[in-house]
Amino acid sequence: MNKEFKTVKESQVTISELMLPSHSNFNGKIHGGYVLSLLDQIAFACASKHSGEYCVTASVDTVDFLRPIDIGELVTMKASVNYVGNTSMVIGIRVEAENIQTGDVKHCNSSYITMVAKDKNGDSVKIPGLILEDENEKRRFLKSVKRIKIKRHRSDEFNETDFSSEKYLEEFSSYRVQIV
């Protein structure tokens, strides 16, 4: 059932999981790699729900770890399609952790992941457009457009720059490096 346009709400996904000791790092906090795995899973679910197709991760654009997550907290991830192109979409994810004894909730992570819809042959396929229904959805869409432009500009700048070390000898002096 592939529509020409879908609302943001039609593709939203929420998952919750209790954080266990097996998810923790050596510091007793939930391992960032485990959180990244959950982010990729919910991005896949949200993108596939929007596109009606199998989706793959094209890039992890932003992952901001804002606060640590403790063992025993209930982590809830909320994913929405923030932007759509022809075959790709940007999935915005908010991660909150709740202390289930006190009810205190903290915002722990915000992430943006670009997903691409694929057919059975692995070719990219056109996805439905996005119906923006409120100011928040419009703001998220426009922020995604800005992030995409910044990403392209950064990529162009890196590709056009000659990083020959002799051109940057003076710059090395401002960093904690030794040139041998």
PDB file of C-alpha atoms in Angstrom:
ATOM      1  CA  MET A   1       0.000   0.000   0.000  1.00  0.00           C
ATOM      2  CA  ASN A   2       2.346   2.690  -1.255  1.00  0.00           C
ATOM      3  CA  LYS A   3       0.710   6.116  -1.117  1.00  0.00           C
ATOM      4  CA  GLU A   4       2.016   9.148  -2.996  1.00  0.00           C
ATOM      5  CA  PHE A   5       2.238  11.143   0.268  1.00  0.00           C
ATOM      6  CA  LYS A   6       2.116  10.135   3.930  1.00  0.00           C
ATOM      7  CA  THR A   7       1.815  12.098   7.139  1.00  0.00           C
ATOM      8  CA  VAL A   8       4.626  12.093   9.681  1.00  0.00           C
ATOM      9  CA  LYS A   9       2.298  10.368  12.168  1.00  0.00           C
ATOM     10  CA  GLU A  10       1.706   7.409   9.817  1.00  0.00           C
ATOM     11  CA  SER A  11       5.356   6.377  10.100  1.00  0.00           C
ATOM     12  CA  GLN A  12       6.217   7.257  13.694  1.00  0.00           C
ATOM     13  CA  VAL A  13       7.666   4.455  15.791  1.00  0.00           C
ATOM     14  CA  THR A  14       8.214   4.262  19.547  1.00  0.00           C
ATOM     15  CA  ILE A  15      10.146   1.523  21.304  1.00  0.00           C
ATOM     16  CA  SER A  16      10.938   1.045  24.975  1.00  0.00           C
ATOM     17  CA  GLU A  17      13.467  -1.244  26.579  1.00  0.00           C
ATOM     18  CA  LEU A  18      14.656  -1.795  30.111  1.00  0.00           C
ATOM     19  CA  MET A  19      18.424  -1.300  30.385  1.00  0.00           C
ATOM     20  CA  LEU A  20      20.169  -4.350  31.810  1.00  0.00           C
ATOM     21  CA  PRO A  21      23.646  -4.836  33.294  1.00  0.00           C
ATOM     22  CA  SER A  22      24.638  -6.686  30.094  1.00  0.00           C
ATOM     23  CA  HIS A  23      24.131  -3.395  28.202  1.00  0.00           C
ATOM     24  CA  SER A  24      26.581  -1.458  30.375  1.00  0.00           C
ATOM     25  CA  ASN A  25      30.170  -0.349  29.841  1.00  0.00           C
ATOM     26  CA  PHE A  26      33.037  -0.570  32.345  1.00  0.00           C
ATOM     27  CA  ASN A  27      31.824   2.637  33.991  1.00  0.00           C
ATOM     28  CA  GLY A  28      28.409   1.186  34.848  1.00  0.00           C
ATOM     29  CA  LYS A  29      26.534   3.283  32.284  1.00  0.00           C
ATOM     30  CA  ILE A  30      24.755   1.967  29.202  1.00  0.00           C
ATOM     31  CA  HIS A  31      27.274   1.447  26.415  1.00  0.00           C
ATOM     32  CA  GLY A  32      27.028   3.983  23.584  1.00  0.00           C
ATOM     33  CA  GLY A  33      27.427   1.178  21.052  1.00  0.00           C
ATOM     34  CA  TYR A  34      24.320  -0.512  22.396  1.00  0.00           C
ATOM     35  CA  VAL A  35      22.381   2.742  22.072  1.00  0.00           C
ATOM     36  CA  LEU A  36      23.670   3.115  18.485  1.00  0.00           C
ATOM     37  CA  SER A  37      22.375  -0.370  17.676  1.00  0.00           C
ATOM     38  CA  LEU A  38      18.911   0.542  19.002  1.00  0.00           C
ATOM     39  CA  LEU A  39      18.991   3.821  17.046  1.00  0.00           C
ATOM     40  CA  ASP A  40      19.706   1.938  13.821  1.00  0.00           C
ATOM     41  CA  GLN A  41      16.875  -0.518  14.504  1.00  0.00           C
ATOM     42  CA  ILE A  42      14.247   2.148  15.115  1.00  0.00           C
ATOM     43  CA  ALA A  43      15.455   4.191  12.129  1.00  0.00           C
ATOM     44  CA  PHE A  44      15.018   1.079   9.966  1.00  0.00           C
ATOM     45  CA  ALA A  45      11.507   0.482  11.320  1.00  0.00           C
ATOM     46  CA  CYS A  46      10.424   4.100  10.827  1.00  0.00           C
ATOM     47  CA  ALA A  47      11.895   4.383   7.315  1.00  0.00           C
ATOM     48  CA  SER A  48      10.470   1.029   6.221  1.00  0.00           C
ATOM     49  CA  LYS A  49       7.072   1.976   7.613  1.00  0.00           C
ATOM     50  CA  HIS A  50       7.124   5.234   5.625  1.00  0.00           C
ATOM     51  CA  SER A  51       8.443   3.784   2.378  1.00  0.00           C
ATOM     52  CA  GLY A  52       6.808   0.368   2.457  1.00  0.00           C
ATOM     53  CA  GLU A  53      10.204  -0.977   1.371  1.00  0.00           C
ATOM     54  CA  TYR A  54      13.319  -2.516   2.866  1.00  0.00           C
ATOM     55  CA  CYS A  55      15.605   0.328   3.971  1.00  0.00           C
ATOM     56  CA  VAL A  56      19.331   0.588   4.571  1.00  0.00           C
ATOM     57  CA  THR A  57      21.362   3.063   6.593  1.00  0.00           C
ATOM     58  CA  ALA A  58      23.074   5.541   4.264  1.00  0.00           C
ATOM     59  CA  SER A  59      24.636   7.680   6.976  1.00  0.00           C
ATOM     60  CA  VAL A  60      24.493   8.396  10.649  1.00  0.00           C
ATOM     61  CA  ASP A  61      24.376  12.168  10.392  1.00  0.00           C
ATOM     62  CA  THR A  62      24.278  13.248  14.012  1.00  0.00           C
ATOM     63  CA  VAL A  63      24.389  11.406  17.314  1.00  0.00           C
ATOM     64  CA  ASP A  64      24.453  13.668  20.345  1.00  0.00           C
ATOM     65  CA  PHE A  65      24.895  11.836  23.642  1.00  0.00           C
ATOM     66  CA  LEU A  66      23.498  14.383  26.078  1.00  0.00           C
ATOM     67  CA  ARG A  67      23.219  12.448  29.352  1.00  0.00           C
ATOM     68  CA  PRO A  68      24.265   8.960  30.448  1.00  0.00           C
ATOM     69  CA  ILE A  69      21.729   6.171  30.793  1.00  0.00           C
ATOM     70  CA  ASP A  70      21.806   4.061  33.945  1.00  0.00           C
ATOM     71  CA  ILE A  71      21.206   0.358  34.409  1.00  0.00           C
ATOM     72  CA  GLY A  72      17.558  -0.224  35.360  1.00  0.00           C
ATOM     73  CA  GLU A  73      16.191   2.794  33.490  1.00  0.00           C
ATOM     74  CA  LEU A  74      13.445   2.390  30.908  1.00  0.00           C
ATOM     75  CA  VAL A  75      14.708   3.817  27.629  1.00  0.00           C
ATOM     76  CA  THR A  76      12.124   5.084  25.159  1.00  0.00           C
ATOM     77  CA  MET A  77      13.052   6.008  21.605  1.00  0.00           C
ATOM     78  CA  LYS A  78      10.714   8.014  19.408  1.00  0.00           C
ATOM     79  CA  ALA A  79      11.409   8.115  15.665  1.00  0.00           C
ATOM     80  CA  SER A  80       9.837  10.291  12.980  1.00  0.00           C
ATOM     81  CA  VAL A  81      10.477  10.954   9.315  1.00  0.00           C
ATOM     82  CA  ASN A  82      11.755  14.532   9.314  1.00  0.00           C
ATOM     83  CA  TYR A  83      12.639  14.830   5.610  1.00  0.00           C
ATOM     84  CA  VAL A  84      12.138  12.892   2.384  1.00  0.00           C
ATOM     85  CA  GLY A  85      13.978  13.071  -0.915  1.00  0.00           C
ATOM     86  CA  ASN A  86      13.344  10.811  -3.904  1.00  0.00           C
ATOM     87  CA  THR A  87      14.690   7.595  -2.376  1.00  0.00           C
ATOM     88  CA  SER A  88      16.102   8.725   0.961  1.00  0.00           C
ATOM     89  CA  MET A  89      14.696  10.042   4.191  1.00  0.00           C
ATOM     90  CA  VAL A  90      16.077  11.571   7.367  1.00  0.00           C
ATOM     91  CA  ILE A  91      14.830   9.923  10.525  1.00  0.00           C
ATOM     92  CA  GLY A  92      14.909  12.014  13.696  1.00  0.00           C
ATOM     93  CA  ILE A  93      15.146  10.076  16.957  1.00  0.00           C
ATOM     94  CA  ARG A  94      14.688  11.288  20.523  1.00  0.00           C
ATOM     95  CA  VAL A  95      15.929   9.073  23.343  1.00  0.00           C
ATOM     96  CA  GLU A  96      14.606   9.460  26.877  1.00  0.00           C
ATOM     97  CA  ALA A  97      15.427   7.421  29.975  1.00  0.00           C
ATOM     98  CA  GLU A  98      12.971   7.039  32.830  1.00  0.00           C
ATOM     99  CA  ASN A  99      13.840   6.064  36.366  1.00  0.00           C
ATOM    100  CA  ILE A 100      10.996   3.598  36.865  1.00  0.00           C
ATOM    101  CA  GLN A 101      11.059   4.008  40.655  1.00  0.00           C
ATOM    102  CA  THR A 102      10.808   7.818  40.748  1.00  0.00           C
ATOM    103  CA  GLY A 103       9.221   8.534  37.365  1.00  0.00           C
ATOM    104  CA  ASP A 104      11.956  11.086  36.554  1.00  0.00           C
ATOM    105  CA  VAL A 105      12.552  11.338  32.785  1.00  0.00           C
ATOM    106  CA  LYS A 106      15.680  12.740  31.163  1.00  0.00           C
ATOM    107  CA  HIS A 107      16.460  13.511  27.512  1.00  0.00           C
ATOM    108  CA  CYS A 108      19.593  11.472  26.781  1.00  0.00           C
ATOM    109  CA  ASN A 109      20.155  11.540  23.032  1.00  0.00           C
ATOM    110  CA  SER A 110      19.093  13.175  19.791  1.00  0.00           C
ATOM    111  CA  SER A 111      20.024  11.551  16.494  1.00  0.00           C
ATOM    112  CA  TYR A 112      19.478  11.965  12.764  1.00  0.00           C
ATOM    113  CA  ILE A 113      19.983   9.002  10.447  1.00  0.00           C
ATOM    114  CA  THR A 114      19.611   8.959   6.653  1.00  0.00           C
ATOM    115  CA  MET A 115      17.931   5.831   5.303  1.00  0.00           C
ATOM    116  CA  VAL A 116      17.452   4.742   1.679  1.00  0.00           C
ATOM    117  CA  ALA A 117      14.625   2.552   0.371  1.00  0.00           C
ATOM    118  CA  LYS A 118      15.691  -0.463  -1.709  1.00  0.00           C
ATOM    119  CA  ASP A 119      13.851  -3.015  -3.841  1.00  0.00           C
ATOM    120  CA  LYS A 120      14.525  -6.761  -3.920  1.00  0.00           C
ATOM    121  CA  ASN A 121      17.419  -6.221  -6.375  1.00  0.00           C
ATOM    122  CA  GLY A 122      19.092  -3.664  -4.128  1.00  0.00           C
ATOM    123  CA  ASP A 123      18.188  -0.714  -6.339  1.00  0.00           C
ATOM    124  CA  SER A 124      17.007   2.521  -4.734  1.00  0.00           C
ATOM    125  CA  VAL A 125      13.272   3.100  -5.105  1.00  0.00           C
ATOM    126  CA  LYS A 126      11.096   6.198  -4.987  1.00  0.00           C
ATOM    127  CA  ILE A 127       9.375   6.810  -1.674  1.00  0.00           C
ATOM    128  CA  PRO A 128       6.182   8.664  -0.721  1.00  0.00           C
ATOM    129  CA  GLY A 129       6.368  12.399  -0.128  1.00  0.00           C
ATOM    130  CA  LEU A 130       5.735  13.876   3.287  1.00  0.00           C
ATOM    131  CA  ILE A 131       2.630  15.713   4.475  1.00  0.00           C
ATOM    132  CA  LEU A 132       3.623  18.365   7.031  1.00  0.00           C
ATOM    133  CA  GLU A 133       0.706  19.112   9.357  1.00  0.00           C
ATOM    134  CA  ASP A 134       2.041  21.467  12.020  1.00  0.00           C
ATOM    135  CA  GLU A 135       4.778  23.986  12.780  1.00  0.00           C
ATOM    136  CA  ASN A 136       6.954  21.414  14.542  1.00  0.00           C
ATOM    137  CA  GLU A 137       6.959  19.125  11.491  1.00  0.00           C
ATOM    138  CA  LYS A 138       7.752  22.078   9.211  1.00  0.00           C
ATOM    139  CA  ARG A 139      10.607  23.147  11.504  1.00  0.00           C
ATOM    140  CA  ARG A 140      12.071  19.627  11.571  1.00  0.00           C
ATOM    141  CA  PHE A 141      11.855  19.404   7.773  1.00  0.00           C
ATOM    142  CA  LEU A 142      13.595  22.770   7.278  1.00  0.00           C
ATOM    143  CA  LYS A 143      16.304  21.878   9.824  1.00  0.00           C
ATOM    144  CA  SER A 144      16.945  18.675   7.879  1.00  0.00           C
ATOM    145  CA  VAL A 145      17.256  20.646   4.640  1.00  0.00           C
ATOM    146  CA  LYS A 146      19.821  22.894   6.358  1.00  0.00           C
ATOM    147  CA  ARG A 147      21.783  19.891   7.726  1.00  0.00           C
ATOM    148  CA  ILE A 148      21.865  18.351   4.222  1.00  0.00           C
ATOM    149  CA  LYS A 149      23.178  21.604   2.709  1.00  0.00           C
ATOM    150  CA  ILE A 150      25.862  21.887   5.394  1.00  0.00           C
ATOM    151  CA  LYS A 151      26.848  18.248   4.871  1.00  0.00           C
ATOM    152  CA  ARG A 152      27.172  18.742   1.088  1.00  0.00           C
ATOM    153  CA  HIS A 153      29.172  21.947   1.555  1.00  0.00           C
ATOM    154  CA  ARG A 154      31.517  20.218   4.014  1.00  0.00           C
ATOM    155  CA  SER A 155      31.976  17.278   1.646  1.00  0.00           C
ATOM    156  CA  ASP A 156      32.672  19.594  -1.320  1.00  0.00           C
ATOM    157  CA  GLU A 157      35.168  21.595   0.732  1.00  0.00           C
ATOM    158  CA  PHE A 158      37.043  18.459   1.828  1.00  0.00           C
ATOM    159  CA  ASN A 159      37.140  17.099  -1.725  1.00  0.00           C
ATOM    160  CA  GLU A 160      38.449  20.392  -3.113  1.00  0.00           C
ATOM    161  CA  THR A 161      41.106  20.960  -0.432  1.00  0.00           C
ATOM    162  CA  ASP A 162      44.684  19.867  -1.000  1.00  0.00           C
ATOM    163  CA  PHE A 163      45.815  18.385   2.307  1.00  0.00           C
ATOM    164  CA  SER A 164      49.498  18.209   1.412  1.00  0.00           C
ATOM    165  CA  SER A 165      51.321  18.554   4.713  1.00  0.00           C
ATOM    166  CA  GLU A 166      53.843  21.095   3.375  1.00  0.00           C
ATOM    167  CA  LYS A 167      50.970  23.553   2.843  1.00  0.00           C
ATOM    168  CA  TYR A 168      49.999  23.283   6.491  1.00  0.00           C
ATOM    169  CA  LEU A 169      53.337  23.237   8.329  1.00  0.00           C
ATOM    170  CA  GLU A 170      52.528  26.425  10.218  1.00  0.00           C
ATOM    171  CA  GLU A 171      49.125  25.107  11.241  1.00  0.00           C
ATOM    172  CA  PHE A 172      50.686  21.999  12.805  1.00  0.00           C
ATOM    173  CA  SER A 173      52.401  24.230  15.354  1.00  0.00           C
ATOM    174  CA  SER A 174      49.067  25.083  16.960  1.00  0.00           C
ATOM    175  CA  TYR A 175      48.345  21.412  17.791  1.00  0.00           C
ATOM    176  CA  ARG A 176      49.919  18.886  20.110  1.00  0.00           C
ATOM    177  CA  VAL A 177      51.759  16.962  17.400  1.00  0.00           C
ATOM    178  CA  GLN A 178      55.353  16.279  16.491  1.00  0.00           C
ATOM    179  CA  ILE A 179      56.348  16.067  12.853  1.00  0.00           C
ATOM    180  CA  VAL A 180      59.153  13.539  12.289  1.00  0.00           C
TER     181      VAL A 180
END
